[in-house]
PDB file of C-alpha atoms and ligand atoms in Angstrom:
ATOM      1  CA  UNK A  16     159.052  73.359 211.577  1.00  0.00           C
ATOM      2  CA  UNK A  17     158.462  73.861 208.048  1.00  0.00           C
ATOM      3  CA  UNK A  18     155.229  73.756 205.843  1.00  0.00           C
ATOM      4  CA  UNK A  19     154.496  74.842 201.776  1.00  0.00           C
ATOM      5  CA  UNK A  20     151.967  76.793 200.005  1.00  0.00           C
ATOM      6  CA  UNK A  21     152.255  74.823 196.852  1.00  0.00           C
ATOM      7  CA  UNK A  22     150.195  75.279 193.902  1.00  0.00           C
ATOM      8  CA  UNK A  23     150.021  74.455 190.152  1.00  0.00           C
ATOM      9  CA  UNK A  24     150.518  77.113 187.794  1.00  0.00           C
ATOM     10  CA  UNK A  25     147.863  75.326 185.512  1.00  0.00           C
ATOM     11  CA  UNK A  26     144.999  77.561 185.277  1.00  0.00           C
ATOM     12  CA  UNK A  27     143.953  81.105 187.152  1.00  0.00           C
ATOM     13  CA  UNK A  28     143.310  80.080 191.231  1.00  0.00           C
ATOM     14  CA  UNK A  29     140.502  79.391 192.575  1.00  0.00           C
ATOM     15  CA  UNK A  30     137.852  79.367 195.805  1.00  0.00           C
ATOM     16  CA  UNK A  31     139.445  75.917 196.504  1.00  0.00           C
ATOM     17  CA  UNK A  32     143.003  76.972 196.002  1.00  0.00           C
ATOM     18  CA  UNK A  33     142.467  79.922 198.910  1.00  0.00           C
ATOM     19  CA  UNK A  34     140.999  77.756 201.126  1.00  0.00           C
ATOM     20  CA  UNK A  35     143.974  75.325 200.999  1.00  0.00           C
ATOM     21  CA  UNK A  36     146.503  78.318 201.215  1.00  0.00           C
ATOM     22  CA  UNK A  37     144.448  79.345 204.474  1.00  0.00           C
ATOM     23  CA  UNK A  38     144.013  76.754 206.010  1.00  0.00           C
ATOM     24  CA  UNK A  39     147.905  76.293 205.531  1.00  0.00           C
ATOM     25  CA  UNK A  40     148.574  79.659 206.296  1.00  0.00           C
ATOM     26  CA  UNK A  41     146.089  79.934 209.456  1.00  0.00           C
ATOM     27  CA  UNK A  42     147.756  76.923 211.135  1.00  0.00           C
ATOM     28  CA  UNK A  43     151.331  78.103 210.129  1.00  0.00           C
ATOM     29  CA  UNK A  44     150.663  81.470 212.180  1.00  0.00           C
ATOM     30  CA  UNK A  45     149.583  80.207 215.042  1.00  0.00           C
ATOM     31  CA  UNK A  46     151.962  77.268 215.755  1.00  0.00           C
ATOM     32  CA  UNK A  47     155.091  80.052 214.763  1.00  0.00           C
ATOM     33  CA  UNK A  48     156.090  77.437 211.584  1.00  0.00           C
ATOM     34  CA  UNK A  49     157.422  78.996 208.465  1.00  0.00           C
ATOM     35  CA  UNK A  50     155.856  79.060 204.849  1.00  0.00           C
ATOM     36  CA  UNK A  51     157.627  78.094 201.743  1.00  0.00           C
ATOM     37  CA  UNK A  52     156.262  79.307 198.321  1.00  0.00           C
ATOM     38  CA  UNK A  53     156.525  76.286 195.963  1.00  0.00           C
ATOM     39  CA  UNK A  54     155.407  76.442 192.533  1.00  0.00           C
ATOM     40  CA  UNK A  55     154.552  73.135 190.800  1.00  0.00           C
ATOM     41  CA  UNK A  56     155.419  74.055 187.505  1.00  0.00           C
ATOM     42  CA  UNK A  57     156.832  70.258 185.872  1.00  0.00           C
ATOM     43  CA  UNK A  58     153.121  70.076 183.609  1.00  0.00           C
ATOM     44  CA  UNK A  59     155.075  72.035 181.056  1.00  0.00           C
ATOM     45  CA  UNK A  60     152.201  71.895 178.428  1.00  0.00           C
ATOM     46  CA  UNK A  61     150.036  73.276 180.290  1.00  0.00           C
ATOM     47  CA  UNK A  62     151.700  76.059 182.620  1.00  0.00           C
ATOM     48  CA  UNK A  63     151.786  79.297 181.598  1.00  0.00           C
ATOM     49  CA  UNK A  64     153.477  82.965 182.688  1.00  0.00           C
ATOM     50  CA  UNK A  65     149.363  84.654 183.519  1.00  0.00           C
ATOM     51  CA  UNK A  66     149.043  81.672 185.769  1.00  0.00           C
ATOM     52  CA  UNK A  67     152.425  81.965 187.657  1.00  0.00           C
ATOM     53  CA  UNK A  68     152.095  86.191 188.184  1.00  0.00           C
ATOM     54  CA  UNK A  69     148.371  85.260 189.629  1.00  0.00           C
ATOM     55  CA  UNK A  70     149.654  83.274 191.884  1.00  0.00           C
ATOM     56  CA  UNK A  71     151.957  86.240 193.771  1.00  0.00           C
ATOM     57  CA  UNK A  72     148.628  88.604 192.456  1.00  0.00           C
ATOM     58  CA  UNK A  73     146.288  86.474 194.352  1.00  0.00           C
ATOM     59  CA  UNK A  74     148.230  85.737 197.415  1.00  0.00           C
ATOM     60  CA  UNK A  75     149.467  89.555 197.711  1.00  0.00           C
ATOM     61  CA  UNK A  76     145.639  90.645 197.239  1.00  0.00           C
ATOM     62  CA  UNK A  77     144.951  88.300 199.714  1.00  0.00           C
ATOM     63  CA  UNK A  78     147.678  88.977 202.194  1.00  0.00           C
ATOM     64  CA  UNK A  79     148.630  85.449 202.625  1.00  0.00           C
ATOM     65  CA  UNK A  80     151.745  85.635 203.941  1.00  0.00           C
ATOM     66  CA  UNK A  81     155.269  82.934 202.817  1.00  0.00           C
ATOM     67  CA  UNK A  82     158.760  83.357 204.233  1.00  0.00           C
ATOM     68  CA  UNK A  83     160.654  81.580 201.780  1.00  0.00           C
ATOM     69  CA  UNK A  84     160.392  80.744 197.954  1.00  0.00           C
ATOM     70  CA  UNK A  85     160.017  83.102 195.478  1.00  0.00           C
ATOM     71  CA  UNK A  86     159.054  86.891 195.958  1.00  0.00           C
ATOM     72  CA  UNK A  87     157.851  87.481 192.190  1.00  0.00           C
ATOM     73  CA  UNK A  88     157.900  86.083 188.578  1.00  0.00           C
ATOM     74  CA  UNK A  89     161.534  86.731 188.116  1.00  0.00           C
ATOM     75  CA  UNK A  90     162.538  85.286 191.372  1.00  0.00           C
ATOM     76  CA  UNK A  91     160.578  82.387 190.016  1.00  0.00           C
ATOM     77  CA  UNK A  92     162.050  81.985 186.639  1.00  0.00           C
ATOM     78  CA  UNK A  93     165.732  82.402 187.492  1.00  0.00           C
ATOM     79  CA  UNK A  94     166.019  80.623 190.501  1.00  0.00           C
ATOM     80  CA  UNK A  95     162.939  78.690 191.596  1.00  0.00           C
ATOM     81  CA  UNK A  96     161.349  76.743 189.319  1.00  0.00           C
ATOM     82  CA  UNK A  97     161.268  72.982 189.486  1.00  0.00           C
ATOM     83  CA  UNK A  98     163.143  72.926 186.628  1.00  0.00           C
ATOM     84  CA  UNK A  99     166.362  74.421 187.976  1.00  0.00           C
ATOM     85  CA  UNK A 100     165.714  71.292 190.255  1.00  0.00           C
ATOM     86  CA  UNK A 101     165.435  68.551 187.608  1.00  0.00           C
ATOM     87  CA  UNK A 102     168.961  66.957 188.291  1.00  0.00           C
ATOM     88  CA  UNK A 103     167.670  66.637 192.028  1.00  0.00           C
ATOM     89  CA  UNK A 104     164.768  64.394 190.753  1.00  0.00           C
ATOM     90  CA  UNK A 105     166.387  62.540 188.417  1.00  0.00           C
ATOM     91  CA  UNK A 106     169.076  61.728 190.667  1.00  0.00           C
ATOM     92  CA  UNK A 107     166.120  60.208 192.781  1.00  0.00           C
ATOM     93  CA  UNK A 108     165.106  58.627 189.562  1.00  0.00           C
ATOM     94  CA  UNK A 109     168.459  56.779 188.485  1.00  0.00           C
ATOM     95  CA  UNK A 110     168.562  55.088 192.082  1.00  0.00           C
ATOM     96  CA  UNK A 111     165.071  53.971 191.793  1.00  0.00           C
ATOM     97  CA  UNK A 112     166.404  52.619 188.407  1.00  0.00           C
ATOM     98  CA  UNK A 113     169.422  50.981 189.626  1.00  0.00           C
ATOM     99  CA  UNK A 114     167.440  49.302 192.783  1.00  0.00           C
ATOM    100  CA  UNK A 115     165.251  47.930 190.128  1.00  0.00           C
ATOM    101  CA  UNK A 116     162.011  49.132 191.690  1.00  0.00           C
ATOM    102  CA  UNK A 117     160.535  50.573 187.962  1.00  0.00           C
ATOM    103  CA  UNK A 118     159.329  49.465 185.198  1.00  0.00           C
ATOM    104  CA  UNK A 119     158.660  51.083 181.512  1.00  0.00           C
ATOM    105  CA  UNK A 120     154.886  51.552 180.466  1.00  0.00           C
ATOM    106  CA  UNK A 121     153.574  52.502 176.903  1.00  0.00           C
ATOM    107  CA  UNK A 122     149.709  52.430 177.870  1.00  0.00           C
ATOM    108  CA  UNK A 123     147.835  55.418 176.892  1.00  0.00           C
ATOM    109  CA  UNK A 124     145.321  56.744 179.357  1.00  0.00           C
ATOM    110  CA  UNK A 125     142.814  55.233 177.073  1.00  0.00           C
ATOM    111  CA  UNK A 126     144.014  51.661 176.716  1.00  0.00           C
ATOM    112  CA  UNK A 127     144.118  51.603 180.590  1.00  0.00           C
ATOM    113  CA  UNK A 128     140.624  53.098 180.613  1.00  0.00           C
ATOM    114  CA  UNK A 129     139.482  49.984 178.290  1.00  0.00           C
ATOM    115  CA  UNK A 130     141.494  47.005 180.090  1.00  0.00           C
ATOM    116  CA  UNK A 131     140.120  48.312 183.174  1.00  0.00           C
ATOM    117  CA  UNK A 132     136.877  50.009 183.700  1.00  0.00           C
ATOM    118  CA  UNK A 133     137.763  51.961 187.170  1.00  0.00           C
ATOM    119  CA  UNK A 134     140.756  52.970 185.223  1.00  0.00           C
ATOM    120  CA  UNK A 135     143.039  51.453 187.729  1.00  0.00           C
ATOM    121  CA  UNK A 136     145.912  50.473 185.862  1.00  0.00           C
ATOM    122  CA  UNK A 137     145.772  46.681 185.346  1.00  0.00           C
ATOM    123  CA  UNK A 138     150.042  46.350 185.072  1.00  0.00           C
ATOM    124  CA  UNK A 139     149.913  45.443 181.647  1.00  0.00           C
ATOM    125  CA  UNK A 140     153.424  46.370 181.384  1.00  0.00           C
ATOM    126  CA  UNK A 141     154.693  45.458 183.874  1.00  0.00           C
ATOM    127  CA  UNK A 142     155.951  41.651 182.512  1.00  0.00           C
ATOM    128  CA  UNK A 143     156.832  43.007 178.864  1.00  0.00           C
ATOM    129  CA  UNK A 144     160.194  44.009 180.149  1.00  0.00           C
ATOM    130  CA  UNK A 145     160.084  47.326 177.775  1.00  0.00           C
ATOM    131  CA  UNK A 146     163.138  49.627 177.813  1.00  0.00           C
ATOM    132  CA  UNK A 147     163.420  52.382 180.785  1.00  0.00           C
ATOM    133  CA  UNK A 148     164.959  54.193 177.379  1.00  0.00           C
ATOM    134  CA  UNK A 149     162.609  53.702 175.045  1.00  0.00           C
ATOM    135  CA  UNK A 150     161.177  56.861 173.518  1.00  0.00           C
ATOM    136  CA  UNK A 151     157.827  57.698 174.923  1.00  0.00           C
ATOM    137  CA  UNK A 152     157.489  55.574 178.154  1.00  0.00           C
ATOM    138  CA  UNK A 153     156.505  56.311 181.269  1.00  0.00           C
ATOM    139  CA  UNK A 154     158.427  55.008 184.179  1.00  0.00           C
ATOM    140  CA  UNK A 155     156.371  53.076 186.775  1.00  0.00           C
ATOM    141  CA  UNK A 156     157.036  51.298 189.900  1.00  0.00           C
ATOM    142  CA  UNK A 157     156.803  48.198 190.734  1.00  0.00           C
ATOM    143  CA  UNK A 158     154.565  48.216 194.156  1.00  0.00           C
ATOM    144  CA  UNK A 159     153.687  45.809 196.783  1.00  0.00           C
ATOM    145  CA  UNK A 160     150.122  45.345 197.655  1.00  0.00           C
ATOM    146  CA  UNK A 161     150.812  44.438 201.712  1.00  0.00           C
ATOM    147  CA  UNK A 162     153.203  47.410 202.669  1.00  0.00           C
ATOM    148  CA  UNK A 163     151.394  49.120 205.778  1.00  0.00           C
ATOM    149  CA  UNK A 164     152.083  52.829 205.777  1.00  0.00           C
ATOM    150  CA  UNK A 165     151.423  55.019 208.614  1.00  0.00           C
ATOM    151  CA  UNK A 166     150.950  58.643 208.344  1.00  0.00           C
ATOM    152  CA  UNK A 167     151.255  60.789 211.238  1.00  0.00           C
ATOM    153  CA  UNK A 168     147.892  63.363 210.960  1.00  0.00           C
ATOM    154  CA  UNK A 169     147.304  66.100 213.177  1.00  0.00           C
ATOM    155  CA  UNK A 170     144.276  63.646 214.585  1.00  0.00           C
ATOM    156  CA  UNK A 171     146.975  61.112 215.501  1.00  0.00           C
ATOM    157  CA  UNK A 172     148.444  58.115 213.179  1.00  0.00           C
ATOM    158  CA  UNK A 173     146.314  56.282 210.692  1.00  0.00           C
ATOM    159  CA  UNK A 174     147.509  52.759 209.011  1.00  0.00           C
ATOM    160  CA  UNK A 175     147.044  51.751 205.533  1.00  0.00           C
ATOM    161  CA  UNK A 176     148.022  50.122 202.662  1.00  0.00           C
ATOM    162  CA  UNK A 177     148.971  51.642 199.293  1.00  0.00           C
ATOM    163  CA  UNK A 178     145.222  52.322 197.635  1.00  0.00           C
ATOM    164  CA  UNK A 179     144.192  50.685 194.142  1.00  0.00           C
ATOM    165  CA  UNK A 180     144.704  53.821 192.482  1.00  0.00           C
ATOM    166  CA  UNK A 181     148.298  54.315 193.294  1.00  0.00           C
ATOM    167  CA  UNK A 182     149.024  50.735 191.865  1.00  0.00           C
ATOM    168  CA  UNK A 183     152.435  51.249 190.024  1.00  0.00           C
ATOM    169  CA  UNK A 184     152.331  55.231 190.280  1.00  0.00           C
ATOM    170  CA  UNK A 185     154.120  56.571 187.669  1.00  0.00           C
ATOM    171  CA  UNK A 186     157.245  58.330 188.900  1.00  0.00           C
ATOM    172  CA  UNK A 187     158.618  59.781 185.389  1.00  0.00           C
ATOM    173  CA  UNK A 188     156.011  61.127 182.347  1.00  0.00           C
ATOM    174  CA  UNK A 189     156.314  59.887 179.031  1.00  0.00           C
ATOM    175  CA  UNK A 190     157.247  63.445 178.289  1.00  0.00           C
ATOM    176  CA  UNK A 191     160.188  62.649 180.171  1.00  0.00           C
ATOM    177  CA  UNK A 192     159.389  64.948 183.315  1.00  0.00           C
ATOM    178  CA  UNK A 193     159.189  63.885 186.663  1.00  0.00           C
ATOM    179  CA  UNK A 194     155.875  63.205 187.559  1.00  0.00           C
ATOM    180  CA  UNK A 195     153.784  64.812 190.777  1.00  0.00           C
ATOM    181  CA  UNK A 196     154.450  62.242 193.407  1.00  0.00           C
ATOM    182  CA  UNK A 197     157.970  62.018 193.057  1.00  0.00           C
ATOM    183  CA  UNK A 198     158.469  65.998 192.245  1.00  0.00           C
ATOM    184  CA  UNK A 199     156.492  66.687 195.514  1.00  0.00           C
ATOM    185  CA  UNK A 200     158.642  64.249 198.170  1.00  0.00           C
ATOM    186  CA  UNK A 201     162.208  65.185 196.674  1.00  0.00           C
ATOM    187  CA  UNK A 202     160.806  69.243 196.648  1.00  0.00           C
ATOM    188  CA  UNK A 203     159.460  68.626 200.341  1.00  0.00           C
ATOM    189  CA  UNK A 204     162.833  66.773 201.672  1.00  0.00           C
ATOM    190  CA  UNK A 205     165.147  69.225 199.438  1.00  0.00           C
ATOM    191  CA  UNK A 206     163.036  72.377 200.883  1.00  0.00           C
ATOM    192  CA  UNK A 207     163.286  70.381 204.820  1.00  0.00           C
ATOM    193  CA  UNK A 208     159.250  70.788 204.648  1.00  0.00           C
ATOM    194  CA  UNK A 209     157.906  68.565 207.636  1.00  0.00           C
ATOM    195  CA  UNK A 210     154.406  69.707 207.502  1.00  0.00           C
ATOM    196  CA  UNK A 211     152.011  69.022 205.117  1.00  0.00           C
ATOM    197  CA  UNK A 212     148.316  70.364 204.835  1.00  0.00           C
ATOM    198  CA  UNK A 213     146.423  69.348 201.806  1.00  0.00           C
ATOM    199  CA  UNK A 214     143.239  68.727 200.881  1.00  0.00           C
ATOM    200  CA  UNK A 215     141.424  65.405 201.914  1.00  0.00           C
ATOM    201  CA  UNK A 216     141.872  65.013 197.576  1.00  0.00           C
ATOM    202  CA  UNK A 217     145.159  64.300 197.950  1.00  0.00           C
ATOM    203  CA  UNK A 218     145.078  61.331 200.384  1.00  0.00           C
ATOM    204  CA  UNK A 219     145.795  58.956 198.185  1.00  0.00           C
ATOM    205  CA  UNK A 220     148.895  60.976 197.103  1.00  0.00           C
ATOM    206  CA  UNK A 221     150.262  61.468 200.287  1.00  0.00           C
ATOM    207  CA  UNK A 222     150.293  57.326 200.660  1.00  0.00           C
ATOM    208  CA  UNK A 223     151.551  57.245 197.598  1.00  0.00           C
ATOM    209  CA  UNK A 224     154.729  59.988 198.315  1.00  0.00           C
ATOM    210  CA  UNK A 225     155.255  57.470 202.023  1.00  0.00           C
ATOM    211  CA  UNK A 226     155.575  54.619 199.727  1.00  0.00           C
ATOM    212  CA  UNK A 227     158.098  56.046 197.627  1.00  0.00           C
ATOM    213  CA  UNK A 228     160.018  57.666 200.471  1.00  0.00           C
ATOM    214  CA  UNK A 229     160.330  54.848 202.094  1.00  0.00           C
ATOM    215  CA  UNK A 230     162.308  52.831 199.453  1.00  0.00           C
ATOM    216  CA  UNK A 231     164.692  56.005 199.419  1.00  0.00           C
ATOM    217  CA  UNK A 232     167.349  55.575 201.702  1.00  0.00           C
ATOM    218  CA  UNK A 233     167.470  58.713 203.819  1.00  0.00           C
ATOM    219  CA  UNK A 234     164.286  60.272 203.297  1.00  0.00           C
ATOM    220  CA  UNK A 235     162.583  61.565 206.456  1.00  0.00           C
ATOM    221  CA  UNK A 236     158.875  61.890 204.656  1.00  0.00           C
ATOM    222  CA  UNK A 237     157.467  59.134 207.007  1.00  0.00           C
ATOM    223  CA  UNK A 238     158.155  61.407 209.680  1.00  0.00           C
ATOM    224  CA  UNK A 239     155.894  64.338 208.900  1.00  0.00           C
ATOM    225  CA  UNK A 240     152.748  65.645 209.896  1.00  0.00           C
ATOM    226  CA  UNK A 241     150.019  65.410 207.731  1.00  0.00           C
ATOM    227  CA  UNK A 242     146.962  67.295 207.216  1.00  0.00           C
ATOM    228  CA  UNK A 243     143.834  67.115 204.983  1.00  0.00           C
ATOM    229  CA  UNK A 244     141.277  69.722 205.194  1.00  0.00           C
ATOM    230  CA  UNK A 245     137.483  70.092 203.353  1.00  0.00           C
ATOM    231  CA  UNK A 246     137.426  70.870 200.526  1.00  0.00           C
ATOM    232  CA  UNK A 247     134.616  73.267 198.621  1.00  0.00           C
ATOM    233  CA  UNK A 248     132.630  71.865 195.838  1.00  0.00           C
ATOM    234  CA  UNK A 249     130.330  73.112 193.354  1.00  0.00           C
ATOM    235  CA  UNK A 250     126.655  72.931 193.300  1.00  0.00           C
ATOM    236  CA  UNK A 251     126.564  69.470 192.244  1.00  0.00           C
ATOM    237  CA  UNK A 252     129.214  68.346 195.193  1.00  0.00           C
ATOM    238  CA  UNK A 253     131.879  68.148 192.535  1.00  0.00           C
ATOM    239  CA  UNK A 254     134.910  69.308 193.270  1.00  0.00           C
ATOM    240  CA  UNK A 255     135.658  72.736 192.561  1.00  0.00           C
ATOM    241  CA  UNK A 256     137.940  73.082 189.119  1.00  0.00           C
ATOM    242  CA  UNK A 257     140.156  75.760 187.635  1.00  0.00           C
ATOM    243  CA  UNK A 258     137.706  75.422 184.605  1.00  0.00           C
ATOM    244  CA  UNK A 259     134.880  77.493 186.418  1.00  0.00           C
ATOM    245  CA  UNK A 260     135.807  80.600 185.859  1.00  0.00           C
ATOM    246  CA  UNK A 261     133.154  81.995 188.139  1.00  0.00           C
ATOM    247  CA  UNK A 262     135.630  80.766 191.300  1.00  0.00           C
ATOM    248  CA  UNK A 263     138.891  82.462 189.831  1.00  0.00           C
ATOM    249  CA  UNK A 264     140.370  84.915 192.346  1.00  0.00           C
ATOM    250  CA  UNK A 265     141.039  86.578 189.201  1.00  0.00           C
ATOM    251  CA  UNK A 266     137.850  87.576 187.869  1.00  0.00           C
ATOM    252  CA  UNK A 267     136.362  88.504 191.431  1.00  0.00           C
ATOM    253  CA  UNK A 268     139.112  90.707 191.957  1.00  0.00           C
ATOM    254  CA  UNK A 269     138.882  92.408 188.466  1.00  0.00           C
ATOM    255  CA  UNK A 270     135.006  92.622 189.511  1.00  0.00           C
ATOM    256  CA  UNK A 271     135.987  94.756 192.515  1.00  0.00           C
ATOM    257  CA  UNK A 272     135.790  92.479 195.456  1.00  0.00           C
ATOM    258  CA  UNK A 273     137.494  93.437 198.405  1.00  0.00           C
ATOM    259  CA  UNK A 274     139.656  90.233 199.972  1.00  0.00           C
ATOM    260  CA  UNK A 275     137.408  90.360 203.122  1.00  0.00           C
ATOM    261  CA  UNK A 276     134.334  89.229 200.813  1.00  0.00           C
ATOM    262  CA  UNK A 277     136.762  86.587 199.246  1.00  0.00           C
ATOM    263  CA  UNK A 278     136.771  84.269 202.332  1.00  0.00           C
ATOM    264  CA  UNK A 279     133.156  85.292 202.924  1.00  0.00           C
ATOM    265  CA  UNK A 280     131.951  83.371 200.088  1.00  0.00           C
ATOM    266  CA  UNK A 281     134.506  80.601 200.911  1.00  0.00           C
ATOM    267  CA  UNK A 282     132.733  80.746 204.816  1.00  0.00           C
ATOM    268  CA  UNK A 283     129.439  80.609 203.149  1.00  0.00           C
ATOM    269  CA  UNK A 284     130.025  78.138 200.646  1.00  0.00           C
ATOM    270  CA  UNK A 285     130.917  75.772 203.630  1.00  0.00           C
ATOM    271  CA  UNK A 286     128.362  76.671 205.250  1.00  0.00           C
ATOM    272  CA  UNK A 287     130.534  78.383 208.124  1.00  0.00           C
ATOM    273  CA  UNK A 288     127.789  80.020 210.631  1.00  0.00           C
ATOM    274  CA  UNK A 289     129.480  82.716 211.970  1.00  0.00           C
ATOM    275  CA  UNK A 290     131.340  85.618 209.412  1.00  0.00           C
ATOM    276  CA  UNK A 291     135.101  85.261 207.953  1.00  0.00           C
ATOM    277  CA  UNK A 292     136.634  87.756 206.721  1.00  0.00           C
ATOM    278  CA  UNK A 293     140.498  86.819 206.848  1.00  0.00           C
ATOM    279  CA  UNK A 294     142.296  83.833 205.991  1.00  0.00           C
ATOM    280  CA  UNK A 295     142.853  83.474 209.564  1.00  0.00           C
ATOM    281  CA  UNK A 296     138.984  83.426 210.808  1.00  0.00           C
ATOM    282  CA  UNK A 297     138.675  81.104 207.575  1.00  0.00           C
ATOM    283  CA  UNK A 298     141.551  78.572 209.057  1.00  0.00           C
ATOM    284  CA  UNK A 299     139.890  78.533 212.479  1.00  0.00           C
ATOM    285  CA  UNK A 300     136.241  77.937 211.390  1.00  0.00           C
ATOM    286  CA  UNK A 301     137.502  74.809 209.504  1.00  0.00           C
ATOM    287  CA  UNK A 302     139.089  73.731 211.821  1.00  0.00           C
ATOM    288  CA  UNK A 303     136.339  73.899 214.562  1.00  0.00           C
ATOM    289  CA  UNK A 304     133.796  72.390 211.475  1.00  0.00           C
ATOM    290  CA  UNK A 305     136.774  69.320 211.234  1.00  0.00           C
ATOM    291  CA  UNK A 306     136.368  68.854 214.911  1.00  0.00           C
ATOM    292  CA  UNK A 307     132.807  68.382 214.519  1.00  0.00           C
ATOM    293  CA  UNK A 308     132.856  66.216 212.246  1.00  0.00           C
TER     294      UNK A 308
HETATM  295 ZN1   ZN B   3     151.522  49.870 180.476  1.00  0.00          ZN
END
């Protein structure tokens, strides 16, 4: 068995970011299933070299351990970023195409916000019958509202349909890119990742990565096992953001704090009763707070 660190090379980590690597990490140990290192790297605007190198910075400092993926920045860059994989995806993309499950979408993020105020997107293009190759489109697909999807979890299997949100996911960027969901499922089959922990965040995604595998002959995503762990938040129960700086691995470690005191103020910050000081003591006291839940 197979799982993935995989983060987005975005901003500097955060709190949240080590909790989802040990939580990952803590469960991969102790069930003997190996770690791929996957960077996420398609959001080309906004990824930059600092943020790659503190990913192997913070995950050395923190002795998180991976078994496959890259070692370093130049493994990285010459040989594992998603875009030496872009043919891959937009193989996946051209059969999608060709089965006629997509459709092409000018919206803006702020027309969809106007025509619908919980920014679900109303399929206003859906009908217009624009051109898949038409400059500056996204590529959407066309989804059914009454598919059941069951995803195996770690809790045993839970049913449900697609959610509002992931009405007509978009599946390519209007920058031409790949976009998360579909990135995520061809990196996870390509990579023969069968288990998946995540934060409870990305629920939605992982129906929305079962819906797409599905329509993809061959793909085995259905047949993983899921996880979805806490997550932290900020004082105001928002999610935690790479905009705090306060949270970044980074500036903790540049303000001398060992890694033990790291997951200590991850354990405190969930309220975690009894001390953690490793990403393993971390793992398990989630876990046992998830089975009290
Ligand atoms: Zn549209």
């Amino acid at each position: 068995m197979k799982t993935r660190i995989a983060p987005t090379p975005s901003g500097y980590l955060h709190l949240g970011n080590v909790l989802s690597f040990s939580v990952t990490a803590g469960l991969a140990k102790r069930a003997g299933i190996k770690i791929v290192l996957r960077i996420d790297d398609l959001d080309r605007d906004r990824v930059r070299t600092e943020y790659v190198k503190d990913i192997f910075d913070t995950l050395n400092f923190l002795e998180i351990p991976w078994d496959e993926g890259p070692r370093n920045y130049q493994e990285y860059k010459e040989e594992f970023s998603q875009v030496h994989r872009l043919e891959l995806y937009n193989a996946v993309l051209e059969q999608l195409r060709e089965d006629e499950q997509l459709f092409a979408c000018d919206c803006t993020r702020t027309q969809v916000n106007i025509a619908s105020s919980d920014g679900i997107y109303p399929g206003t293009c859906e009908c217009r019958s624009l051109s898949l190759d038409q400059k500056e489109v996204s590529w959407r697909l066309h989804t059914a509202e009454n598919r059941k999807l069951v995803v195996k979890t770690m809790e045993g299997p839970v049913t449900s349909g697609l959610p509002d949100q992931m009405r007509s996911f978009v599946v390519k960027k209007k920058d031409g890119f790949p976009a998360y969901q579909l990135a995520s499922l061809v990196d996870d089959q390509h990579f023969g990742v069968d288990v998946i922990v995540r934060g409870k965040d990305l629920w939605d995604s992982t129906l929305a990565q079962m819906y797409l595998g599905a329509l993809l002959p061959g793909n085995t995503f259905y047949d993983n096992l899921f996880h979805h762990h806490v997550l932290l938040t900020d004082e105001t129960n928002g999610k935690l953001s790479k905009s705090d700086g306060a949270t970044s691995v980074q500036s903790l470690r540049k303000a001398g704090k060992a890694p033990a005191e790291v997951f200590g103020m991850i354990g405190r910050m969930l309220e975690i009763a009894e001390p953690v000081s490793t990403y393993r003591e971390l793992a398990l006291a989630v876990e046992r707070m998830g089975r009290d839940d």
